[in-house]
PDB file of C-alpha atoms in Angstrom:
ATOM      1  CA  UNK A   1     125.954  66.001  78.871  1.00 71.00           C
ATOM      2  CA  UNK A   2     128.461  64.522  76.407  1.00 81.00           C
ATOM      3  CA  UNK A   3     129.381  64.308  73.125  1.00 90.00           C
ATOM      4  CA  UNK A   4     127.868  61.116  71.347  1.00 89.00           C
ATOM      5  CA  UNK A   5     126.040  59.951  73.990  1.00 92.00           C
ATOM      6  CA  UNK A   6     122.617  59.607  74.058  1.00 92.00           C
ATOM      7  CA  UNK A   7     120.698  61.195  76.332  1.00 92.00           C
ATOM      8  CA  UNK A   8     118.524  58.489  77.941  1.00 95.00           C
ATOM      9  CA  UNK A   9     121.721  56.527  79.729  1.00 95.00           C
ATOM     10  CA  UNK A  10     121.193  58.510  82.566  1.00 95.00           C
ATOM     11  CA  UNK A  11     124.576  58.949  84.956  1.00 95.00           C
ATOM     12  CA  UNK A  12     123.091  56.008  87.103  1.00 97.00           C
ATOM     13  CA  UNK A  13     122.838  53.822  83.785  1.00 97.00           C
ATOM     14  CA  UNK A  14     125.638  54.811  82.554  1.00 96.00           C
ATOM     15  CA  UNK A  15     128.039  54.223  85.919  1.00 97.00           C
ATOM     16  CA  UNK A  16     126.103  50.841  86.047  1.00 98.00           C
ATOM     17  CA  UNK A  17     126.741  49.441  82.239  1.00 97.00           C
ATOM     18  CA  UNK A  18     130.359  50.627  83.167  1.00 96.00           C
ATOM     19  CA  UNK A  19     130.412  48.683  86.871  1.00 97.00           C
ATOM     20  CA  UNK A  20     129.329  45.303  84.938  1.00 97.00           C
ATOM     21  CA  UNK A  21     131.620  42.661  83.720  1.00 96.00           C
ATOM     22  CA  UNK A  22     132.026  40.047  81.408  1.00 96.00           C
ATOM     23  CA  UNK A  23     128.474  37.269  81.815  1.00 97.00           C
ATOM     24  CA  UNK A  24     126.504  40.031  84.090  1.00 98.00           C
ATOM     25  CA  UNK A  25     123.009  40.606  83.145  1.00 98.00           C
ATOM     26  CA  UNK A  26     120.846  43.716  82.955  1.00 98.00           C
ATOM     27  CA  UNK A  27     116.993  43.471  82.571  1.00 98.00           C
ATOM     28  CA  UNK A  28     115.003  46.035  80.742  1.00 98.00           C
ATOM     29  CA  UNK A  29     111.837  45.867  82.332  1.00 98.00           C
ATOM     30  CA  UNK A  30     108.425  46.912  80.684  1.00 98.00           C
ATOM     31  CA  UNK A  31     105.802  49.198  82.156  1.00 98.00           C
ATOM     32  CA  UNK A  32     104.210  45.925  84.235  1.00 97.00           C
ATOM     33  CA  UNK A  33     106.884  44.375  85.663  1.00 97.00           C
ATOM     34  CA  UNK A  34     107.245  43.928  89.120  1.00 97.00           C
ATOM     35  CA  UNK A  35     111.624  45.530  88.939  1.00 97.00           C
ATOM     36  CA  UNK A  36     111.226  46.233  92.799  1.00 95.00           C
ATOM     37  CA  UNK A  37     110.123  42.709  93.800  1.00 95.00           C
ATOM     38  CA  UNK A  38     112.944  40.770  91.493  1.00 95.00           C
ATOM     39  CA  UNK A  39     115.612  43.371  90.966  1.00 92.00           C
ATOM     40  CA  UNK A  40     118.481  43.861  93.689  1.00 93.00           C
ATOM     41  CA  UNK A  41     119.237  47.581  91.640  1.00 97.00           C
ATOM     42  CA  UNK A  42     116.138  48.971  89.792  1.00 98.00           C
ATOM     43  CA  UNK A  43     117.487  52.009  87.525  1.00 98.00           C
ATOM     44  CA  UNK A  44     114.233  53.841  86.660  1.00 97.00           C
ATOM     45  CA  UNK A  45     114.102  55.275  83.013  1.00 97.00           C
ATOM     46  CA  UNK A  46     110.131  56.404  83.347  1.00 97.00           C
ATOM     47  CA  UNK A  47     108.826  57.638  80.216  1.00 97.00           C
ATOM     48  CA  UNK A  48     110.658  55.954  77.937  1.00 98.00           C
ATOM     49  CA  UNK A  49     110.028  52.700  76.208  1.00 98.00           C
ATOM     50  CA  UNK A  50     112.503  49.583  75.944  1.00 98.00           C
ATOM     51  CA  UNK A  51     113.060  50.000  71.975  1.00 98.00           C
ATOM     52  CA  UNK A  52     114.794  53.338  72.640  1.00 98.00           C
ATOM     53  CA  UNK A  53     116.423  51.984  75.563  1.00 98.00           C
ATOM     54  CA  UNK A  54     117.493  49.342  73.979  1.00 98.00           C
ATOM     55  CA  UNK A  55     118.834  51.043  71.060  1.00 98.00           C
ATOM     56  CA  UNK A  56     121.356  53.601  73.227  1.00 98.00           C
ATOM     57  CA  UNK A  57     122.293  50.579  75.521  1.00 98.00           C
ATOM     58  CA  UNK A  58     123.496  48.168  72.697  1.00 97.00           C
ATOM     59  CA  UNK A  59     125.493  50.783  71.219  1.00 96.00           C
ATOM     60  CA  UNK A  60     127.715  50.841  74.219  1.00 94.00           C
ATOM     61  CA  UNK A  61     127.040  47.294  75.766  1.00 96.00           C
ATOM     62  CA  UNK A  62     128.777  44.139  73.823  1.00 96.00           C
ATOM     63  CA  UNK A  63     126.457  40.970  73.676  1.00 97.00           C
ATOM     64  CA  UNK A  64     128.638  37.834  75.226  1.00 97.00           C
ATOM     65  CA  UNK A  65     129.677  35.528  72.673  1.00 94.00           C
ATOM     66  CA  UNK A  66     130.584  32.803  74.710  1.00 95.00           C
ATOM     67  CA  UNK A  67     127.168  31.344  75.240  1.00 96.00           C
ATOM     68  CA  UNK A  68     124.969  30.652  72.601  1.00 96.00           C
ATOM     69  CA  UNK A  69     122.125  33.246  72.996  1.00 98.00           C
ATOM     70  CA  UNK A  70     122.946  36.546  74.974  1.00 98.00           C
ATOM     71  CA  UNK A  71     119.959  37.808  74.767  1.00 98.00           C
ATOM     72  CA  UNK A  72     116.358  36.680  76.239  1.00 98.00           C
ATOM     73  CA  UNK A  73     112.676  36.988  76.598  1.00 98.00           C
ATOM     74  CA  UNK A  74     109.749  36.863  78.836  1.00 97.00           C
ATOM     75  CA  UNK A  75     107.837  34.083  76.841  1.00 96.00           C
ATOM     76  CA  UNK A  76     103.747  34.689  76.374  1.00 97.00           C
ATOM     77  CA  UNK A  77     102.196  32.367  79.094  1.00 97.00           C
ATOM     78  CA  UNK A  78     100.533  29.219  77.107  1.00 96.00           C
ATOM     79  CA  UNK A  79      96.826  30.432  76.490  1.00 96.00           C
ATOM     80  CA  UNK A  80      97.328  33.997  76.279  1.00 96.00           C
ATOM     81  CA  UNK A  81      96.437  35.446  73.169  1.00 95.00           C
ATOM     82  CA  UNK A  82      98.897  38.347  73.480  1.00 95.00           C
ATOM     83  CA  UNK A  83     100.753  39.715  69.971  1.00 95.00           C
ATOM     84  CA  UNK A  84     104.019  40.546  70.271  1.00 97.00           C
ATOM     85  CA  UNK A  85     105.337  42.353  67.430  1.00 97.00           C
ATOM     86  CA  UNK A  86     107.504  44.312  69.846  1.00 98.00           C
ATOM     87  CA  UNK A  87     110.030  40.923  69.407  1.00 98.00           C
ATOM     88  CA  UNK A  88     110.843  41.930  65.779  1.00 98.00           C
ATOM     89  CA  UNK A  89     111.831  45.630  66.597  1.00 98.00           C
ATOM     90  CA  UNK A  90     113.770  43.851  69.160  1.00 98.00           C
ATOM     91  CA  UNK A  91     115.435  41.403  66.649  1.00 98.00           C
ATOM     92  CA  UNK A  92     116.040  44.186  64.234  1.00 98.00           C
ATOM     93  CA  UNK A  93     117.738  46.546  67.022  1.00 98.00           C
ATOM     94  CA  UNK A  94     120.147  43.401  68.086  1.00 98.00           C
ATOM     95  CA  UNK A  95     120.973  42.440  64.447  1.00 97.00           C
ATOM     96  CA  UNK A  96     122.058  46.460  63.892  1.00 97.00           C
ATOM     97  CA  UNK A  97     124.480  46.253  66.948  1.00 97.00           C
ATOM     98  CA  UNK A  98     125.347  42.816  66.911  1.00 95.00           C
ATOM     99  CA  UNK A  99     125.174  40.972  63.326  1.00 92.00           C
ATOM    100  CA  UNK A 100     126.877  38.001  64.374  1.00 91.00           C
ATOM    101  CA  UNK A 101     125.913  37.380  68.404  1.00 89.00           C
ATOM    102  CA  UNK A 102     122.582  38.135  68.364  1.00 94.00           C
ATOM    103  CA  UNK A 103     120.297  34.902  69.445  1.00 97.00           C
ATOM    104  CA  UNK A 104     117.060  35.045  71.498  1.00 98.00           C
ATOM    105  CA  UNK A 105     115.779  32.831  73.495  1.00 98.00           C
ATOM    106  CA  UNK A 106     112.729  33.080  75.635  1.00 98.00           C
ATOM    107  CA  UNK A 107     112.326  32.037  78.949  1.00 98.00           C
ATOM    108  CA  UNK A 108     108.629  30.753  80.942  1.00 98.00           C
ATOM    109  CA  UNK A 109     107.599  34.013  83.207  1.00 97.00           C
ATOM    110  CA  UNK A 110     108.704  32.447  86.190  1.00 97.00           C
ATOM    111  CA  UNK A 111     112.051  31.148  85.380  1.00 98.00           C
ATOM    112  CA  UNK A 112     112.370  34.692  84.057  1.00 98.00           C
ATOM    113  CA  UNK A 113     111.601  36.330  87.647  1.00 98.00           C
ATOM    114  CA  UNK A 114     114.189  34.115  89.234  1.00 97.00           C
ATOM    115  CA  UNK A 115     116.599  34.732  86.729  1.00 97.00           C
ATOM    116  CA  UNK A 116     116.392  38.475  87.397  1.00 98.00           C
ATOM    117  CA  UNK A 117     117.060  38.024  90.561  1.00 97.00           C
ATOM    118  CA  UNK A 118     120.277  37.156  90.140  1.00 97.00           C
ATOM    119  CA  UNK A 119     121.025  40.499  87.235  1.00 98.00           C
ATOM    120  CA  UNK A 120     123.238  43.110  88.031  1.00 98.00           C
ATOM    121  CA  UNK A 121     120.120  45.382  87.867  1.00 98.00           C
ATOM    122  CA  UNK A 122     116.760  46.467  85.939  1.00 98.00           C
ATOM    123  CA  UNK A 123     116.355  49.243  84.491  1.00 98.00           C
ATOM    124  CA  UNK A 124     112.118  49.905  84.607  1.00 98.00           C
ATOM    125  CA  UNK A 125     110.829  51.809  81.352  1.00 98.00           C
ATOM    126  CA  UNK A 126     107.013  52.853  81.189  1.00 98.00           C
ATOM    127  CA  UNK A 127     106.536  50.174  78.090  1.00 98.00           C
ATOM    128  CA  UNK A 128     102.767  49.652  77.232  1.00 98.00           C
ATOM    129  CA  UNK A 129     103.721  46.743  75.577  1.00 98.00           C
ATOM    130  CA  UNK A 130     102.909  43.327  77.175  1.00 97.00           C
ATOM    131  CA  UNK A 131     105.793  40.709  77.302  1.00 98.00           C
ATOM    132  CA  UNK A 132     107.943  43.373  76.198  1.00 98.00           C
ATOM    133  CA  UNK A 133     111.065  42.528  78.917  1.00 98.00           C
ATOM    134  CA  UNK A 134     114.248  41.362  78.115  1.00 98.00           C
ATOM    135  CA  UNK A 135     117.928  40.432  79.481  1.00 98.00           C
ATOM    136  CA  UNK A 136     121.250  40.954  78.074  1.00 98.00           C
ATOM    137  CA  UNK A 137     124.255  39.250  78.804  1.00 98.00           C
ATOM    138  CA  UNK A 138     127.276  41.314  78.538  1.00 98.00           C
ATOM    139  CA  UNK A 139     130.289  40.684  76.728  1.00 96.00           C
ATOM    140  CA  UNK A 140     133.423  42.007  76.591  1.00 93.00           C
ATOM    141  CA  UNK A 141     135.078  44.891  74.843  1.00 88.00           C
ATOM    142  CA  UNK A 142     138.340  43.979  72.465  1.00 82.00           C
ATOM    143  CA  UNK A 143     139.201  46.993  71.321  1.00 70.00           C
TER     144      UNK A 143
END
C-alpha cells in the first residue's frame, strides 16, 4: 500500500497507467463485455464498478487535449430502450478531474469493439449497468 493512493489501482493497473503514453487508450469495461475477445491486456478489477474505477483512474491519468473528445462511449444500439443515467455520473466524474478536456463522444457497438482492439488494455469491472463502457485517451503530464 501507499500513501494517497487508492486502493482499487491494483499493482497491475497501476504499472499499466504508468507503461502508457501520450494518445494510448484504456477501456473500462462493464460487467457484459466481452474484454477477453477485444482486449490484447484485460486487467480484471472484479467487484468493483466503473464509477469508482473511474474516479481513482482520472485522478492519476491526464485526458489528451490534442483531439477534440478524449473520452468515449458505447452508444445504445438504435431500438433499445435501455436508460443510461450511468453517462451523467460519468460526465460529472470527468468534469471534477478534467474541467476543461472533458468531451464525450459515443461510438456504434461495433466500431467500439474494433476500436478496443487496438487499446493498450481493458480493465473488466463487474458493472450491472448496461452500456456502461468507456475509453480514455491519455494525455500527457506537464508538471
Amino acid at each position: 500500500m501507499l500513501k494517497g493512493i487508492p486502493s482499487i489501482l491494483t499493482p497491475e493497473l497501476l504499472k499499466t497507467l504508468m507503461e502508457m503514453g501520450h494518445s494510448d487508450e484504456i477501456v473500462i469495461a462493464d460487467g457484459n463485455f466481452p474484454s477477453g475477445t477485444f482486449g490484447k491486456k484485460v486487467i480484471r478489477l472484479d467487484g468493483h464498478g466503473v464509477p469508482e474505477v473511474l474516479d481513482a483512474i482520472l485522478k492519476f491519468f491526464p485526458l489528451d487535449p490534442y483531439v477534440e473528445k478524449p473520452v468515449a462511449l458505447m452508444e445504445v444500439v438504435p431500438g433499445d430502450t435501455v436508460e443510461t443515467p450511468i453517462w451523467e455520473v460519468y460526465r460529472d466524474i470527468i468534469n471534477k478531474h478534467e474541467p476543461k478536456n472533458n468531451k464525450i463522444e459515443n461510438i456504434e457497438r461495433f466500431a467500439f469493439y474494433e476500436r478496443t482492439r487496438s487499446a493498450y488494455a481493458v480493465i473488466a469491472t463487474s458493472e450491472a449497468a448496461l452500456y456502461a463502457n468507456i475509453i480514455l485517451k491519455k494525455g500527457v503530464v506537464v508538471e
